[in-house]
PDB file of C-alpha atoms and ligand atoms in Angstrom:
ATOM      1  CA  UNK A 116     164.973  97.402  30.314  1.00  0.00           C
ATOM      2  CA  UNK A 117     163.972 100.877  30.658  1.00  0.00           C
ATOM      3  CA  UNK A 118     163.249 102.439  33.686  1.00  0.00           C
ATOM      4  CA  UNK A 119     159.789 102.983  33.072  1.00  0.00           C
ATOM      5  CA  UNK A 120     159.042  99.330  32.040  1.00  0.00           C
ATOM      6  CA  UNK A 121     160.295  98.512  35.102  1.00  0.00           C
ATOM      7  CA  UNK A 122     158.656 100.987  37.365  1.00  0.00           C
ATOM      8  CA  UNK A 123     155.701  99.392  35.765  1.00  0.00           C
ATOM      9  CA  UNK A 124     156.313  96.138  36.159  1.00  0.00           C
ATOM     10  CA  UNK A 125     157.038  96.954  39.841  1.00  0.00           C
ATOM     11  CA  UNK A 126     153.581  98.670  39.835  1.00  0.00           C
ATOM     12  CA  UNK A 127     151.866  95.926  38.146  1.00  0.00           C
ATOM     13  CA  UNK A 128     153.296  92.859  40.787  1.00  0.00           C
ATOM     14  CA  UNK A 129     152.222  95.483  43.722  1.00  0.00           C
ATOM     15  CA  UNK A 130     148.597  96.202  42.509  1.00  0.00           C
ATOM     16  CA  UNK A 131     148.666  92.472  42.008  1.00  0.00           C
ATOM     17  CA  UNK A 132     149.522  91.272  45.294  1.00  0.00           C
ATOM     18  CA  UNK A 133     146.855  93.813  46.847  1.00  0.00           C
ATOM     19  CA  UNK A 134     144.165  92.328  44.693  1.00  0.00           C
ATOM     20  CA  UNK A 135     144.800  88.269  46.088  1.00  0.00           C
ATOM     21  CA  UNK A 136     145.873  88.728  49.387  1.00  0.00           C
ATOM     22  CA  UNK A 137     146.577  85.114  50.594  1.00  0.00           C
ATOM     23  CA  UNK A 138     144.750  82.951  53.018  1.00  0.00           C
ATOM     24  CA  UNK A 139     142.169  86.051  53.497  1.00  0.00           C
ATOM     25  CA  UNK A 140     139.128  87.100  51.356  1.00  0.00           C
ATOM     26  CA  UNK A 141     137.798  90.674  51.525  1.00  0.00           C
ATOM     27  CA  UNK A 142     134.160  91.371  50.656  1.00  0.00           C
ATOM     28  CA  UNK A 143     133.814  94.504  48.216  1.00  0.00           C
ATOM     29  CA  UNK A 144     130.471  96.391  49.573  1.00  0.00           C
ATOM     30  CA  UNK A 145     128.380  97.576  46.852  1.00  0.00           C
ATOM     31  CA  UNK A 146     127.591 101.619  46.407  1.00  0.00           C
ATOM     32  CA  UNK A 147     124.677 100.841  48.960  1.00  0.00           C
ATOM     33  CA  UNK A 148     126.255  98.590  51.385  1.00  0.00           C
ATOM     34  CA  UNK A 149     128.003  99.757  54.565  1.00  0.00           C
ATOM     35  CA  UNK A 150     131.215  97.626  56.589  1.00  0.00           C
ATOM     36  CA  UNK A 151     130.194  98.269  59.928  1.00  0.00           C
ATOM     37  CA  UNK A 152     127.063  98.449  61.601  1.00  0.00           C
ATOM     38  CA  UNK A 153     127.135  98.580  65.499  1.00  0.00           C
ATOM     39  CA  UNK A 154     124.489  96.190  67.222  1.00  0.00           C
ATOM     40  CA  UNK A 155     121.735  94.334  65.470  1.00  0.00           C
ATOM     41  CA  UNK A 156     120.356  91.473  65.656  1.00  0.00           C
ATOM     42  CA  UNK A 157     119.722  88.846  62.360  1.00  0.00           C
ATOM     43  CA  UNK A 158     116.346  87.712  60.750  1.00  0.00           C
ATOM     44  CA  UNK A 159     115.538  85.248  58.101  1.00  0.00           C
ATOM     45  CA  UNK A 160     112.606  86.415  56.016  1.00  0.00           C
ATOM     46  CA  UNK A 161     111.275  83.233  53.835  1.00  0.00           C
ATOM     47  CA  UNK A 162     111.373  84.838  49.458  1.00  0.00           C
ATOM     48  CA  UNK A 163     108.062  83.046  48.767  1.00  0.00           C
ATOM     49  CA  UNK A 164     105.925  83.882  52.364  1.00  0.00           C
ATOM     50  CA  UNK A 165     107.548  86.399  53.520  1.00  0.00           C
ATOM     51  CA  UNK A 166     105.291  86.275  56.684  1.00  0.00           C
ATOM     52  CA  UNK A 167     107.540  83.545  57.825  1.00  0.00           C
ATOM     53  CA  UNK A 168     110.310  84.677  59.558  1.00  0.00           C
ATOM     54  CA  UNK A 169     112.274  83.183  62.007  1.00  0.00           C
ATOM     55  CA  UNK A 170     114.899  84.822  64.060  1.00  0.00           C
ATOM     56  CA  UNK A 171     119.047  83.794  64.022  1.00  0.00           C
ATOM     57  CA  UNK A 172     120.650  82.802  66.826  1.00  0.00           C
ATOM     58  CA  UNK A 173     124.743  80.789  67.135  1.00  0.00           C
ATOM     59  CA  UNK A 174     123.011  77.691  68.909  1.00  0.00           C
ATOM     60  CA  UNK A 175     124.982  75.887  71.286  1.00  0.00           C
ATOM     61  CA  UNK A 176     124.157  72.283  70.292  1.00  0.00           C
ATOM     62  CA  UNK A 177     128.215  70.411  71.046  1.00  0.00           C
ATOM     63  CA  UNK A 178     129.476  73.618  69.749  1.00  0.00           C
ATOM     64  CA  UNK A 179     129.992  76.038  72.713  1.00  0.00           C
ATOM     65  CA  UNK A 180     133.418  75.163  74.251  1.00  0.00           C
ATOM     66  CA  UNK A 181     136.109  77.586  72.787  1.00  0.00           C
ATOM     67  CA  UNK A 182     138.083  76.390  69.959  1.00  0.00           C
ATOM     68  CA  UNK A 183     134.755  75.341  68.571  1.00  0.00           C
ATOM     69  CA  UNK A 184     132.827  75.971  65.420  1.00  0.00           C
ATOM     70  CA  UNK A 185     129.372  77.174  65.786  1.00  0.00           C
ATOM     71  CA  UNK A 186     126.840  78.246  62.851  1.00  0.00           C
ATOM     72  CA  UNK A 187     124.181  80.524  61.792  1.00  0.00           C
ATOM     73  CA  UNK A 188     120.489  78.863  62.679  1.00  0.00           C
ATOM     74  CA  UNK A 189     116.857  79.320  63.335  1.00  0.00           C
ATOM     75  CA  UNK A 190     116.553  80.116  67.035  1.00  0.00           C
ATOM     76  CA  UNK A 191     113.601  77.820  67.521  1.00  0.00           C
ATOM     77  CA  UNK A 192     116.275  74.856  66.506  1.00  0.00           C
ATOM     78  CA  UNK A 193     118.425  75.481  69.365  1.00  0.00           C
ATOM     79  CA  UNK A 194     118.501  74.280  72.952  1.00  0.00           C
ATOM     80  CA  UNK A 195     119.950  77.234  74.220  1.00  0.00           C
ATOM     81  CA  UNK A 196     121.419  81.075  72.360  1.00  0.00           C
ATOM     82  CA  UNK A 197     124.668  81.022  72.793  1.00  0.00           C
ATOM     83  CA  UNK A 198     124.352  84.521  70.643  1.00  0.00           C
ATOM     84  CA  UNK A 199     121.811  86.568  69.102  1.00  0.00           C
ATOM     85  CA  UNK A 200     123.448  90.478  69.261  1.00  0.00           C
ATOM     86  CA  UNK A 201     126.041  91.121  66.227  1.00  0.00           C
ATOM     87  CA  UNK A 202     128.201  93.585  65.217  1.00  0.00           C
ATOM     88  CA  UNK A 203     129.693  94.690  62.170  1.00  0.00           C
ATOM     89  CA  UNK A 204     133.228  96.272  61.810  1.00  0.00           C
ATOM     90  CA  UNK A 205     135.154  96.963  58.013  1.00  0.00           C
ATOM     91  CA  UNK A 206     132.812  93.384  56.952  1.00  0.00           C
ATOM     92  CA  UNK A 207     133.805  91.086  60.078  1.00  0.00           C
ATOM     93  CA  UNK A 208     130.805  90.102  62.548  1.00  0.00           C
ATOM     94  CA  UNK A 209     131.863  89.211  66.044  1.00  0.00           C
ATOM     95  CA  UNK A 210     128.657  87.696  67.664  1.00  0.00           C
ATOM     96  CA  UNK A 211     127.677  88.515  71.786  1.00  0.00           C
ATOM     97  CA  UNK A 212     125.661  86.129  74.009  1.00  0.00           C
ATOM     98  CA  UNK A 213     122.758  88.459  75.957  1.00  0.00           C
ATOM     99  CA  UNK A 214     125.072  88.849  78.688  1.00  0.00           C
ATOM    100  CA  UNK A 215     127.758  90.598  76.246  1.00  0.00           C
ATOM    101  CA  UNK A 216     129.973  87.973  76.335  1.00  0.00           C
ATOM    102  CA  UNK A 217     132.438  87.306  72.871  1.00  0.00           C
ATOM    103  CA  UNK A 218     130.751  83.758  71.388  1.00  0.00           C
ATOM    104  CA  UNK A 219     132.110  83.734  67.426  1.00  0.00           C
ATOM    105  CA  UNK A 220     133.723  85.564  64.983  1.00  0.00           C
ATOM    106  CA  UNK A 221     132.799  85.597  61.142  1.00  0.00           C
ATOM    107  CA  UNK A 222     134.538  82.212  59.370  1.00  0.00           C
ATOM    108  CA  UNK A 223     134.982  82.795  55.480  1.00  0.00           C
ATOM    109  CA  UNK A 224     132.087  81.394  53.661  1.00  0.00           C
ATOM    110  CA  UNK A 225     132.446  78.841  51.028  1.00  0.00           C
ATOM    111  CA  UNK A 226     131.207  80.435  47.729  1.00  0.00           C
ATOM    112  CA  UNK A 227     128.761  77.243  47.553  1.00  0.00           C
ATOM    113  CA  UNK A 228     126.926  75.177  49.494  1.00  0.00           C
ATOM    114  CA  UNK A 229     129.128  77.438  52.658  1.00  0.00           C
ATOM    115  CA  UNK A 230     127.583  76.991  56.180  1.00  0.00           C
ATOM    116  CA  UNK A 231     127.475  80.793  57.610  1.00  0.00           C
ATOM    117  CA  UNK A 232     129.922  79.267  60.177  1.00  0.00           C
ATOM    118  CA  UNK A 233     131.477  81.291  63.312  1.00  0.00           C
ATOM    119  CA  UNK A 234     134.779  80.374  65.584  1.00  0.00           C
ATOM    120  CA  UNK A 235     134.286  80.360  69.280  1.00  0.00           C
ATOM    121  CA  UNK A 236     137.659  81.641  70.432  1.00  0.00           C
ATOM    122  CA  UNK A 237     140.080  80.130  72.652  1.00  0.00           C
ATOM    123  CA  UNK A 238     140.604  82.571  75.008  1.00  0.00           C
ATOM    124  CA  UNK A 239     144.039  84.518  74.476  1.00  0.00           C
ATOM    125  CA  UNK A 240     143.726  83.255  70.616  1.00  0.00           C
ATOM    126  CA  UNK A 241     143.779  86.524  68.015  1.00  0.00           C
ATOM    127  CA  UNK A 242     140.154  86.598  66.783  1.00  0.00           C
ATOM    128  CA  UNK A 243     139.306  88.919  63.992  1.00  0.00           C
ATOM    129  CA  UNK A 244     136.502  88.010  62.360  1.00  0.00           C
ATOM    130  CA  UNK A 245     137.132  87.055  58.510  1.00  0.00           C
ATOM    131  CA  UNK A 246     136.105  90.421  56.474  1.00  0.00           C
ATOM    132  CA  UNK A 247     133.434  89.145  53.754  1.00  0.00           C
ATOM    133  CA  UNK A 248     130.238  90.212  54.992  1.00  0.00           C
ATOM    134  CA  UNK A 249     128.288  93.879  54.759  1.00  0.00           C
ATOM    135  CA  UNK A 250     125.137  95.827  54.810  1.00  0.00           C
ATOM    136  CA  UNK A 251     123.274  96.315  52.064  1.00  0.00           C
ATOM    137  CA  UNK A 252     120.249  99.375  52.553  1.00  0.00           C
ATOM    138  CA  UNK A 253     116.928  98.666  50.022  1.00  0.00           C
ATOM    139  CA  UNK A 254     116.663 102.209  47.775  1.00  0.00           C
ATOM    140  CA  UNK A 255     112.611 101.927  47.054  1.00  0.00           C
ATOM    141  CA  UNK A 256     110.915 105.095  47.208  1.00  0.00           C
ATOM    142  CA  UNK A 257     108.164 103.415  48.931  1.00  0.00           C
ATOM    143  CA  UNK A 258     109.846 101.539  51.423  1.00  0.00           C
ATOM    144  CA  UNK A 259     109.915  98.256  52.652  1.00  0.00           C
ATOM    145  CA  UNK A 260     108.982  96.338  56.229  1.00  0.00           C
ATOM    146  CA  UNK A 261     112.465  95.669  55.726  1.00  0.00           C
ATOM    147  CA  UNK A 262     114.931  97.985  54.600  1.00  0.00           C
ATOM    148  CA  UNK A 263     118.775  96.282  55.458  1.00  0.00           C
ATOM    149  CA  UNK A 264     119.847  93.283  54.079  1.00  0.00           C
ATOM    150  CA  UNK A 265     123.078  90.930  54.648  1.00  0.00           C
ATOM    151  CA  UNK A 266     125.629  90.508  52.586  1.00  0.00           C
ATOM    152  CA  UNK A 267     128.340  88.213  51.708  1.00  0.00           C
ATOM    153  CA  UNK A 268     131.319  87.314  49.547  1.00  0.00           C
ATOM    154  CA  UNK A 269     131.070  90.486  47.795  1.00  0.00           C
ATOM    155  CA  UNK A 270     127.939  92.092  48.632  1.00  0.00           C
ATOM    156  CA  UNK A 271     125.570  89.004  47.490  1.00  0.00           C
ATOM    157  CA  UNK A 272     122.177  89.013  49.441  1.00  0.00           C
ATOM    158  CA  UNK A 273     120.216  87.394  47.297  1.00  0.00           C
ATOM    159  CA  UNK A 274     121.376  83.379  47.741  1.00  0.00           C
ATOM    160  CA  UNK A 275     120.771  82.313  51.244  1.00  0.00           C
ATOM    161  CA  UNK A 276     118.811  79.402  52.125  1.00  0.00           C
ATOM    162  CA  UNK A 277     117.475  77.874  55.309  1.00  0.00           C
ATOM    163  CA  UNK A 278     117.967  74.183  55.512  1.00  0.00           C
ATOM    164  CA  UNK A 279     116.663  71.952  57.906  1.00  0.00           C
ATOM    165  CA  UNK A 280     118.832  69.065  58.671  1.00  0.00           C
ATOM    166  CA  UNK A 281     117.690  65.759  58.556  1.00  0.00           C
ATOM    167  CA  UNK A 282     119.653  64.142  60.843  1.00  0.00           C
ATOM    168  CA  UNK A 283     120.234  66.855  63.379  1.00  0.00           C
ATOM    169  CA  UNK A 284     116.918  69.277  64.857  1.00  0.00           C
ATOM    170  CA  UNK A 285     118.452  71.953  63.379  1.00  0.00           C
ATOM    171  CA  UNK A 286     117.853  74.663  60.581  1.00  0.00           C
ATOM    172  CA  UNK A 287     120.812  76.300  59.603  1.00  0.00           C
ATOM    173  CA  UNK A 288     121.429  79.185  56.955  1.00  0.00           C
ATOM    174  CA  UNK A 289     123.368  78.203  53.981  1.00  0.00           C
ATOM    175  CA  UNK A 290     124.573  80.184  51.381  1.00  0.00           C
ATOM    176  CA  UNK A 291     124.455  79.679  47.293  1.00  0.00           C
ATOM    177  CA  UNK A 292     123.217  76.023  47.411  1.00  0.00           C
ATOM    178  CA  UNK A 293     123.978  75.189  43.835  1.00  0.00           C
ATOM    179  CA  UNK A 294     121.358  73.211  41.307  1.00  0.00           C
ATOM    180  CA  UNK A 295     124.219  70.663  40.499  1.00  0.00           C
ATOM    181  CA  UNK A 296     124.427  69.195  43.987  1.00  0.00           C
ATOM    182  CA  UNK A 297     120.985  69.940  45.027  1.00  0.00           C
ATOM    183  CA  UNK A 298     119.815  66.805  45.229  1.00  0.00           C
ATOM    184  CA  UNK A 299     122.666  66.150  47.803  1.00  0.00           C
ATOM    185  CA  UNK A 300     121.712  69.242  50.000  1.00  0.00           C
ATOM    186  CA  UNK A 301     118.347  67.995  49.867  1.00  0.00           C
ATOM    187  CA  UNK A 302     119.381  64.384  51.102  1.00  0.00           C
ATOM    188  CA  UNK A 303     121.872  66.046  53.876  1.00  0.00           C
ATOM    189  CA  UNK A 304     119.352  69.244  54.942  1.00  0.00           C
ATOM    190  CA  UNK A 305     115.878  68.132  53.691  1.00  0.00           C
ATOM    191  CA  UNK A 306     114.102  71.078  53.194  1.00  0.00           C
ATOM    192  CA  UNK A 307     115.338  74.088  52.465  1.00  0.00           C
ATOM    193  CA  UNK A 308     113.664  77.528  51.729  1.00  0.00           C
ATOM    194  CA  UNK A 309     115.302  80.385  49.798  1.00  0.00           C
ATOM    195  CA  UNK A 310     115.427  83.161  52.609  1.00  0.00           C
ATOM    196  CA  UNK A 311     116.526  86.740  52.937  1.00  0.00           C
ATOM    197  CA  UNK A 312     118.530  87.966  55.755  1.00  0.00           C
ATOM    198  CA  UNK A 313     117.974  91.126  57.177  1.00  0.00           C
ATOM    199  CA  UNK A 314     119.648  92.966  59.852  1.00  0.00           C
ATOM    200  CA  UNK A 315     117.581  94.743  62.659  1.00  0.00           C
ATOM    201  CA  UNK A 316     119.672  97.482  63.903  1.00  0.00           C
ATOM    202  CA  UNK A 317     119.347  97.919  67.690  1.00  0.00           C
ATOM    203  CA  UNK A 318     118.403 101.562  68.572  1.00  0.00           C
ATOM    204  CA  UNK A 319     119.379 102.359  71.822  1.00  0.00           C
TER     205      UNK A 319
HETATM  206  C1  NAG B 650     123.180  95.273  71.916  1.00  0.00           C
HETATM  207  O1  NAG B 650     121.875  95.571  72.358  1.00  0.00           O
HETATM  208  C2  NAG B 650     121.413  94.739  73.395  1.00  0.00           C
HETATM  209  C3  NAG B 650     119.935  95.058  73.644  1.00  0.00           C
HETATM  210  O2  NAG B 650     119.750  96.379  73.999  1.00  0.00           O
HETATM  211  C4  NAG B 650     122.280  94.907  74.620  1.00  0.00           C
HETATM  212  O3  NAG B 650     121.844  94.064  75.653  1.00  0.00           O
HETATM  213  C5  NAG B 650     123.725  94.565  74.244  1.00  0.00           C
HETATM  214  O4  NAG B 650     124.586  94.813  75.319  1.00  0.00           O
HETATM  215  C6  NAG B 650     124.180  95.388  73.032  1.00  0.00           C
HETATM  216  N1  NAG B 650     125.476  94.902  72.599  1.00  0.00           N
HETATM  217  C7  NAG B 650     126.453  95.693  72.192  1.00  0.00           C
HETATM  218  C8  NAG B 650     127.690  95.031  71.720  1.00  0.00           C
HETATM  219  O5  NAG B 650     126.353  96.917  72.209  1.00  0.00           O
END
């Protein structure tokens, strides 16, 4: 085998094992996306009214001991915010209650029918956020009410949905409900309404 084969070969398994990395799934912004964003907080702008909107909060429901899973949801659905400031560092959103406190890191999000789900820390346990979210800024000339979007799972904005549960008095944000199972979303989450997410940078 000649050296060059081989050197390529080497090359080839290298470039390859950068491209899967396993167990963790990097989001790719998009020319007009950013990775970090400092403070901001999350809002859910309904596609087909957009004068609905309802603000995104981690709610506590049983979900706000450490170790615990929380989730993305309509703040009117919760009993109390555990979280409603975000930030945004290389695609990983750690989530702060008002009193600055760490409540959730970023989970990876299923590429269907994914709840956008955050991990309440134990404390002492390593918690970086999972990398697969990002920024996405709107490039009309004439502006928009709204001009940052969310992103996830490589810089896709444009399939969230806000379901309300049936069982549960809770409307959470799920993203890329797919027609083939819709029926069974519907049955699980009732009604759901194709949403866009938008961050609202804090100024300070
Ligand atoms: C984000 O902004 C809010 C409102 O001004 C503030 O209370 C909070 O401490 C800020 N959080 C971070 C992480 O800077």
């Amino acid at each position: 085998m000649s050296m060059f084969f081989l050197a390529f070969v080497i090359s080839l398994l290298v470039a390859i094992s950068f491209a899967s990395p396993v167990g963790r799934k990097t989001s790719v912004c998009p020319w007009n996306g950013v990775s970090t964003v400092q403070n901001f907080t999350l809002l859910a702008v309904v596609k087909d009214y957009p004068n609905i909107q309802k603000s995104l909060v981690l709610g506590s429901h049983d979900s706000s001991t450490p170790g615990c899973v929380t989730w993305l949801e309509a703040r009117e659905s919760v009993d109390s915010i555990n979280a409603k400031f975000f930030t945004l560092v290389n695609g990983g959103i750690t989530a702060y209650a008002p009193d600055g406190s760490l409540i959730g890191v970023s989970l990876p999000v299923p590429n269907m029918n994914g709840k956008l789900s955050f991990l309440y820390p134990k404390s002492g346990e390593n918690a970086s956020p999972a990398e697969v979210y990002c920024e996405l800024f709107n490039t009309s000339p004439h502006g928009v009410p709204f001009p940052y979007a969310l992103a996830v799972n490589d810089g896709d904005s444009d399939h969230f949905s806000l379901c309300k549960s049936n069982s549960a008095e809770a409307s959470v944000v799920l993203y890329n409900i797919v027609k083939a199972s819709a029926a069974d979303i519907r049955s699980k989450w009732g009604t759901c309404a194709d949403v866009y997410i938008h961050v609202l940078p804090i100024v300070q």
